[in-house]
mmCIF file of C-alpha atoms in Angstrom:
data_model
loop_
_atom_site.group_PDB
_atom_site.id
_atom_site.type_symbol
_atom_site.label_atom_id
_atom_site.label_comp_id
_atom_site.label_asym_id
_atom_site.label_seq_id
_atom_site.Cartn_x
_atom_site.Cartn_y
_atom_site.Cartn_z
ATOM 1 C CA GLY A 102 3.715 -16.285 -8.788
ATOM 2 C CA GLU A 103 2.786 -14.995 -5.291
ATOM 3 C CA SER A 104 -0.906 -14.456 -4.741
ATOM 4 C CA VAL A 105 -2.396 -12.878 -1.839
ATOM 5 C CA GLY A 106 -6.231 -13.110 -1.840
ATOM 6 C CA LEU A 107 -9.006 -12.561 0.817
ATOM 7 C CA HIS A 108 -11.988 -14.548 1.173
ATOM 8 C CA LEU A 109 -14.432 -11.994 1.561
ATOM 9 C CA PRO A 110 -14.426 -8.844 -0.480
ATOM 10 C CA THR A 111 -16.998 -7.157 1.426
ATOM 11 C CA LEU A 112 -17.784 -7.139 5.152
ATOM 12 C CA SER A 113 -20.845 -5.356 6.903
ATOM 13 C CA VAL A 114 -20.881 -5.314 10.861
ATOM 14 C CA GLN A 115 -22.919 -3.612 13.662
ATOM 15 C CA GLU A 116 -21.196 -0.670 15.532
ATOM 16 C CA GLY A 117 -19.753 -2.473 18.501
ATOM 17 C CA ASP A 118 -19.452 -6.008 17.231
ATOM 18 C CA ASN A 119 -16.105 -7.806 16.435
ATOM 19 C CA SER A 120 -15.000 -7.807 12.874
ATOM 20 C CA ILE A 121 -12.741 -10.203 11.587
ATOM 21 C CA ILE A 122 -10.939 -9.876 8.041
ATOM 22 C CA ASN A 123 -9.412 -12.756 6.390
ATOM 23 C CA CYS A 124 -6.399 -13.336 4.064
ATOM 24 C CA ALA A 125 -4.944 -16.151 2.169
ATOM 25 C CA TYR A 126 -1.480 -15.842 0.893
ATOM 26 C CA SER A 127 0.384 -18.597 -1.350
ATOM 27 C CA ASN A 128 4.094 -17.776 -0.965
ATOM 28 C CA SER A 129 5.424 -19.918 1.824
ATOM 29 C CA ALA A 130 8.641 -17.945 1.791
ATOM 30 C CA SER A 131 6.885 -15.049 3.057
ATOM 31 C CA ASP A 132 8.139 -13.935 6.577
ATOM 32 C CA TYR A 133 6.484 -10.446 7.134
ATOM 33 C CA PHE A 134 2.969 -9.460 6.755
ATOM 34 C CA ILE A 135 1.179 -6.228 7.268
ATOM 35 C CA TRP A 136 -2.404 -5.249 7.638
ATOM 36 C CA TYR A 137 -2.978 -1.658 6.382
ATOM 37 C CA LYS A 138 -6.404 0.484 6.052
ATOM 38 C CA GLN A 139 -7.425 2.524 3.258
ATOM 39 C CA GLU A 140 -10.079 5.221 3.377
ATOM 40 C CA SER A 141 -11.331 6.567 0.451
ATOM 41 C CA GLY A 142 -9.134 8.898 -1.468
ATOM 42 C CA LYS A 143 -6.023 8.558 0.789
ATOM 43 C CA GLY A 144 -3.075 6.431 0.999
ATOM 44 C CA PRO A 145 -2.987 3.033 3.022
ATOM 45 C CA GLN A 146 -2.405 3.449 6.763
ATOM 46 C CA PHE A 147 -0.612 0.874 8.656
ATOM 47 C CA ILE A 148 -2.359 -1.071 11.337
ATOM 48 C CA ILE A 149 -0.392 -3.910 12.356
ATOM 49 C CA ASP A 150 2.416 -6.194 11.631
ATOM 50 C CA ILE A 151 3.555 -9.867 12.220
ATOM 51 C CA ARG A 152 6.607 -11.775 11.853
ATOM 52 C CA SER A 153 6.474 -15.597 10.470
ATOM 53 C CA ASN A 154 8.172 -16.436 13.667
ATOM 54 C CA MET A 155 4.771 -15.410 15.615
ATOM 55 C CA ASP A 156 1.665 -16.758 15.537
ATOM 56 C CA LYS A 157 -0.424 -13.555 16.946
ATOM 57 C CA ARG A 158 0.189 -10.223 17.580
ATOM 58 C CA GLN A 159 -2.285 -7.488 19.714
ATOM 59 C CA GLY A 160 -2.640 -3.975 19.378
ATOM 60 C CA GLN A 161 -4.828 -1.315 20.411
ATOM 61 C CA ARG A 162 -8.246 -2.968 19.449
ATOM 62 C CA VAL A 163 -6.685 -4.936 16.851
ATOM 63 C CA THR A 164 -5.375 -8.351 16.830
ATOM 64 C CA VAL A 165 -3.361 -10.244 13.642
ATOM 65 C CA LEU A 166 -3.488 -13.955 13.554
ATOM 66 C CA LEU A 167 -0.768 -15.745 11.433
ATOM 67 C CA ASN A 168 -1.437 -19.456 10.491
ATOM 68 C CA LYS A 169 1.517 -20.474 8.460
ATOM 69 C CA THR A 170 -0.007 -23.974 8.105
ATOM 70 C CA VAL A 171 -2.696 -22.988 5.783
ATOM 71 C CA LYS A 172 -1.242 -19.809 4.823
ATOM 72 C CA HIS A 173 -3.708 -17.813 6.406
ATOM 73 C CA LEU A 174 -4.003 -14.537 8.048
ATOM 74 C CA SER A 175 -6.948 -12.636 9.633
ATOM 75 C CA LEU A 176 -7.065 -9.149 11.216
ATOM 76 C CA GLN A 177 -9.642 -8.948 14.047
ATOM 77 C CA ILE A 178 -10.842 -5.471 15.318
ATOM 78 C CA ALA A 179 -12.744 -5.586 18.666
ATOM 79 C CA ALA A 180 -15.682 -3.221 19.154
ATOM 80 C CA THR A 181 -15.875 -1.748 15.718
ATOM 81 C CA GLN A 182 -16.694 1.747 15.279
ATOM 82 C CA PRO A 183 -17.662 3.642 12.557
ATOM 83 C CA GLY A 184 -14.065 5.122 11.916
ATOM 84 C CA ASP A 185 -13.052 1.623 11.278
ATOM 85 C CA SER A 186 -15.129 1.955 7.891
ATOM 86 C CA ALA A 187 -12.600 1.527 5.179
ATOM 87 C CA VAL A 188 -10.863 -1.066 2.769
ATOM 88 C CA TYR A 189 -8.366 -3.348 4.279
ATOM 89 C CA PHE A 190 -5.572 -5.047 2.777
ATOM 90 C CA CYS A 191 -2.870 -7.460 3.918
ATOM 91 C CA ALA A 192 0.454 -7.373 2.297
ATOM 92 C CA GLU A 193 3.166 -10.131 2.448
ATOM 93 C CA LYS A 194 7.094 -9.894 1.892
ATOM 94 C CA ALA A 195 9.277 -12.497 1.579
ATOM 95 C CA GLY A 196 12.882 -11.948 2.427
ATOM 96 C CA ALA A 197 14.126 -8.728 0.939
ATOM 97 C CA ASN A 198 11.388 -8.891 -1.920
ATOM 98 C CA ASN A 199 8.807 -6.171 -2.418
ATOM 99 C CA LEU A 200 5.488 -5.965 -0.528
ATOM 100 C CA PHE A 201 2.609 -7.643 -2.289
ATOM 101 C CA PHE A 202 -0.714 -6.828 -1.496
ATOM 102 C CA GLY A 203 -3.911 -8.678 -1.581
ATOM 103 C CA THR A 204 -7.331 -7.815 -3.296
ATOM 104 C CA GLY A 205 -8.866 -6.031 -0.200
ATOM 105 C CA THR A 206 -11.773 -6.417 1.719
ATOM 106 C CA ARG A 207 -14.401 -3.208 2.287
ATOM 107 C CA LEU A 208 -15.471 -2.844 5.769
ATOM 108 C CA THR A 209 -18.701 -0.981 6.545
ATOM 109 C CA VAL A 210 -19.885 -0.319 9.938
ATOM 110 C CA ILE A 211 -23.377 0.041 10.521
ATOM 111 C CA PRO A 212 -24.330 2.671 13.238
ATOM 112 C CA GLY B 278 5.758 9.627 12.984
ATOM 113 C CA ALA B 279 7.343 9.095 9.537
ATOM 114 C CA VAL B 280 4.919 11.014 7.185
ATOM 115 C CA VAL B 281 5.061 11.105 3.562
ATOM 116 C CA SER B 282 3.664 13.743 1.532
ATOM 117 C CA GLN B 283 2.494 13.829 -2.166
ATOM 118 C CA HIS B 284 1.854 16.692 -4.452
ATOM 119 C CA PRO B 285 -0.443 17.322 -6.171
ATOM 120 C CA SER B 286 -3.285 15.607 -4.516
ATOM 121 C CA ARG B 287 -5.243 15.857 -7.698
ATOM 122 C CA VAL B 288 -4.778 16.754 -11.287
ATOM 123 C CA ILE B 289 -6.609 16.815 -14.181
ATOM 124 C CA CYS B 290 -4.488 17.023 -17.528
ATOM 125 C CA LYS B 291 -5.068 16.782 -21.280
ATOM 126 C CA SER B 292 -4.530 13.715 -23.363
ATOM 127 C CA GLY B 293 -0.767 14.027 -24.607
ATOM 128 C CA THR B 294 0.613 16.390 -21.911
ATOM 129 C CA SER B 295 3.034 15.325 -19.276
ATOM 130 C CA VAL B 296 2.261 15.566 -15.369
ATOM 131 C CA LYS B 297 4.840 15.082 -12.710
ATOM 132 C CA ILE B 298 4.069 13.892 -9.296
ATOM 133 C CA GLU B 299 6.117 14.646 -6.152
ATOM 134 C CA CYS B 300 6.730 12.357 -3.263
ATOM 135 C CA ARG B 301 8.675 13.589 -0.381
ATOM 136 C CA SER B 302 9.613 12.021 2.984
ATOM 137 C CA LEU B 303 9.163 14.726 5.489
ATOM 138 C CA ASP B 304 11.095 13.267 8.602
ATOM 139 C CA PHE B 305 13.047 10.883 7.538
ATOM 140 C CA GLN B 306 15.621 9.907 5.101
ATOM 141 C CA ALA B 307 14.170 7.008 2.697
ATOM 142 C CA THR B 308 16.702 5.147 0.741
ATOM 143 C CA THR B 309 13.967 3.398 -1.250
ATOM 144 C CA MET B 310 10.761 4.780 -2.607
ATOM 145 C CA PHE B 311 8.116 2.763 -4.329
ATOM 146 C CA TRP B 312 5.343 3.824 -6.663
ATOM 147 C CA TYR B 313 1.952 2.158 -6.840
ATOM 148 C CA ARG B 314 -1.000 2.583 -8.942
ATOM 149 C CA GLN B 315 -4.426 1.753 -8.064
ATOM 150 C CA PHE B 316 -7.645 1.500 -10.237
ATOM 151 C CA PRO B 317 -10.893 1.824 -8.683
ATOM 152 C CA LYS B 318 -11.991 -1.005 -6.406
ATOM 153 C CA GLN B 319 -8.581 -2.595 -6.991
ATOM 154 C CA SER B 320 -5.306 -3.613 -4.683
ATOM 155 C CA LEU B 321 -2.298 -1.744 -5.147
ATOM 156 C CA MET B 322 -0.045 -2.512 -8.093
ATOM 157 C CA LEU B 323 3.617 -1.921 -7.653
ATOM 158 C CA MET B 324 5.037 0.136 -10.477
ATOM 159 C CA ALA B 325 8.600 0.560 -9.847
ATOM 160 C CA THR B 326 11.077 0.854 -7.044
ATOM 161 C CA SER B 327 13.458 3.556 -6.945
ATOM 162 C CA ASN B 328 16.844 3.761 -4.885
ATOM 163 C CA GLU B 329 18.643 7.287 -4.310
ATOM 164 C CA GLY B 330 20.850 8.011 -7.070
ATOM 165 C CA SER B 331 20.457 5.105 -9.017
ATOM 166 C CA LYS B 332 17.800 4.064 -12.011
ATOM 167 C CA ALA B 333 14.393 2.714 -11.052
ATOM 168 C CA THR B 334 13.359 -0.997 -11.224
ATOM 169 C CA TYR B 335 10.306 -1.351 -12.998
ATOM 170 C CA GLU B 336 8.032 -3.792 -12.632
ATOM 171 C CA GLN B 337 6.992 -6.275 -15.620
ATOM 172 C CA GLY B 338 4.521 -4.620 -17.867
ATOM 173 C CA VAL B 339 5.655 -1.183 -16.771
ATOM 174 C CA GLU B 340 6.844 1.099 -19.352
ATOM 175 C CA LYS B 341 9.697 2.965 -18.012
ATOM 176 C CA ASP B 342 9.772 5.657 -21.085
ATOM 177 C CA LYS B 343 6.319 6.378 -20.017
ATOM 178 C CA PHE B 344 6.664 6.556 -16.482
ATOM 179 C CA LEU B 345 9.866 8.155 -15.676
ATOM 180 C CA ILE B 346 11.156 8.175 -12.136
ATOM 181 C CA ASN B 347 13.930 10.340 -10.547
ATOM 182 C CA HIS B 348 15.185 9.894 -7.091
ATOM 183 C CA ALA B 349 17.245 12.802 -6.925
ATOM 184 C CA SER B 350 17.726 12.853 -2.929
ATOM 185 C CA LEU B 351 17.254 10.851 -0.171
ATOM 186 C CA THR B 352 13.682 12.881 0.510
ATOM 187 C CA LEU B 353 12.529 13.363 -3.062
ATOM 188 C CA SER B 354 11.192 11.010 -5.543
ATOM 189 C CA THR B 355 9.308 12.431 -8.763
ATOM 190 C CA LEU B 356 6.930 10.414 -11.198
ATOM 191 C CA THR B 357 6.341 11.938 -14.628
ATOM 192 C CA VAL B 358 3.559 10.144 -16.737
ATOM 193 C CA THR B 359 4.556 11.287 -20.095
ATOM 194 C CA SER B 360 1.940 11.749 -22.955
ATOM 195 C CA ALA B 361 -0.547 10.805 -20.674
ATOM 196 C CA HIS B 362 -3.679 9.416 -21.940
ATOM 197 C CA PRO B 363 -7.226 8.467 -20.297
ATOM 198 C CA GLU B 364 -6.233 5.163 -19.876
ATOM 199 C CA ASP B 365 -3.515 6.307 -17.463
ATOM 200 C CA SER B 366 -5.919 7.900 -15.112
ATOM 201 C CA SER B 367 -5.489 6.497 -11.871
ATOM 202 C CA PHE B 368 -4.415 7.000 -8.076
ATOM 203 C CA TYR B 369 -1.075 6.888 -7.991
ATOM 204 C CA ILE B 370 0.687 6.373 -4.225
ATOM 205 C CA CYS B 371 4.043 6.546 -3.368
ATOM 206 C CA SER B 372 5.478 5.007 -0.293
ATOM 207 C CA ALA B 373 9.224 5.460 1.210
ATOM 208 C CA ARG B 374 11.414 2.956 3.236
ATOM 209 C CA PRO B 375 13.828 4.468 5.699
ATOM 210 C CA GLY B 376 17.025 3.854 5.531
ATOM 211 C CA THR B 377 17.314 2.816 9.343
ATOM 212 C CA GLY B 378 14.907 2.506 12.210
ATOM 213 C CA GLY B 379 11.024 2.007 11.261
ATOM 214 C CA ARG B 380 9.050 -0.478 13.002
ATOM 215 C CA SER B 381 10.632 -3.476 11.760
ATOM 216 C CA GLY B 382 12.942 -2.224 9.229
ATOM 217 C CA HIS B 383 10.732 -3.491 6.292
ATOM 218 C CA GLU B 384 8.057 -1.025 6.705
ATOM 219 C CA GLN B 385 7.029 1.177 4.161
ATOM 220 C CA TYR B 386 5.411 4.792 4.979
ATOM 221 C CA PHE B 387 2.470 5.546 2.079
ATOM 222 C CA GLY B 388 1.757 9.003 0.762
ATOM 223 C CA PRO B 389 -1.972 10.208 0.771
ATOM 224 C CA GLY B 390 -1.889 9.536 -3.146
ATOM 225 C CA THR B 391 -2.303 11.657 -6.235
ATOM 226 C CA ARG B 392 -5.452 11.347 -8.104
ATOM 227 C CA LEU B 393 -4.707 11.785 -12.000
ATOM 228 C CA THR B 394 -7.516 12.171 -14.379
ATOM 229 C CA VAL B 395 -6.675 12.472 -18.455
ATOM 230 C CA THR B 396 -9.260 13.895 -20.254
#
């Protein structure tokens, strides 16, 4: 079956540093990927998405990189702020199938 | 932007009782709504997918008679946990997919979640 996993379950960074959160996926048919941020006691919040025909997409302070060769996805957060502290999930989708969530990485920003 | 609400945000019920959770899309019509369950420090697990006017599709291992889903309109889906037990205590999250539009057409908008505690 599908599996979407993360290399690092926890990540601590100093405020102002850049953060990189990684995600591995196994379904080569996945063609759409999303990063979500979930704060404690809240639902997931969309951060950025990328289709499989792209290898990089940038947003405000965030960049998603997709390496289909090794089935790897990463989320880069520039100048990490205390408000970025949360759990980050990657999710994948293959065609019309449902979203499948990875296990999550807890990001802690140290002031 | 697209907003999805859930009600209640927190609920405590006694074992054996039933609890209904509402999920509403506030500013768009959702042809498809999803219900997820999340245990502490774990990921979201899809429970079921519901399309307006039709029966929900349940994921393997999810009891359809225990978790009743009704998608009565394009803006409302309800999840009823029947005969709740302590092991049903969890964070239940719904999401809604617009019929049209959205950033990519694939996107789901998530509700804030409902914390269910069964005593």
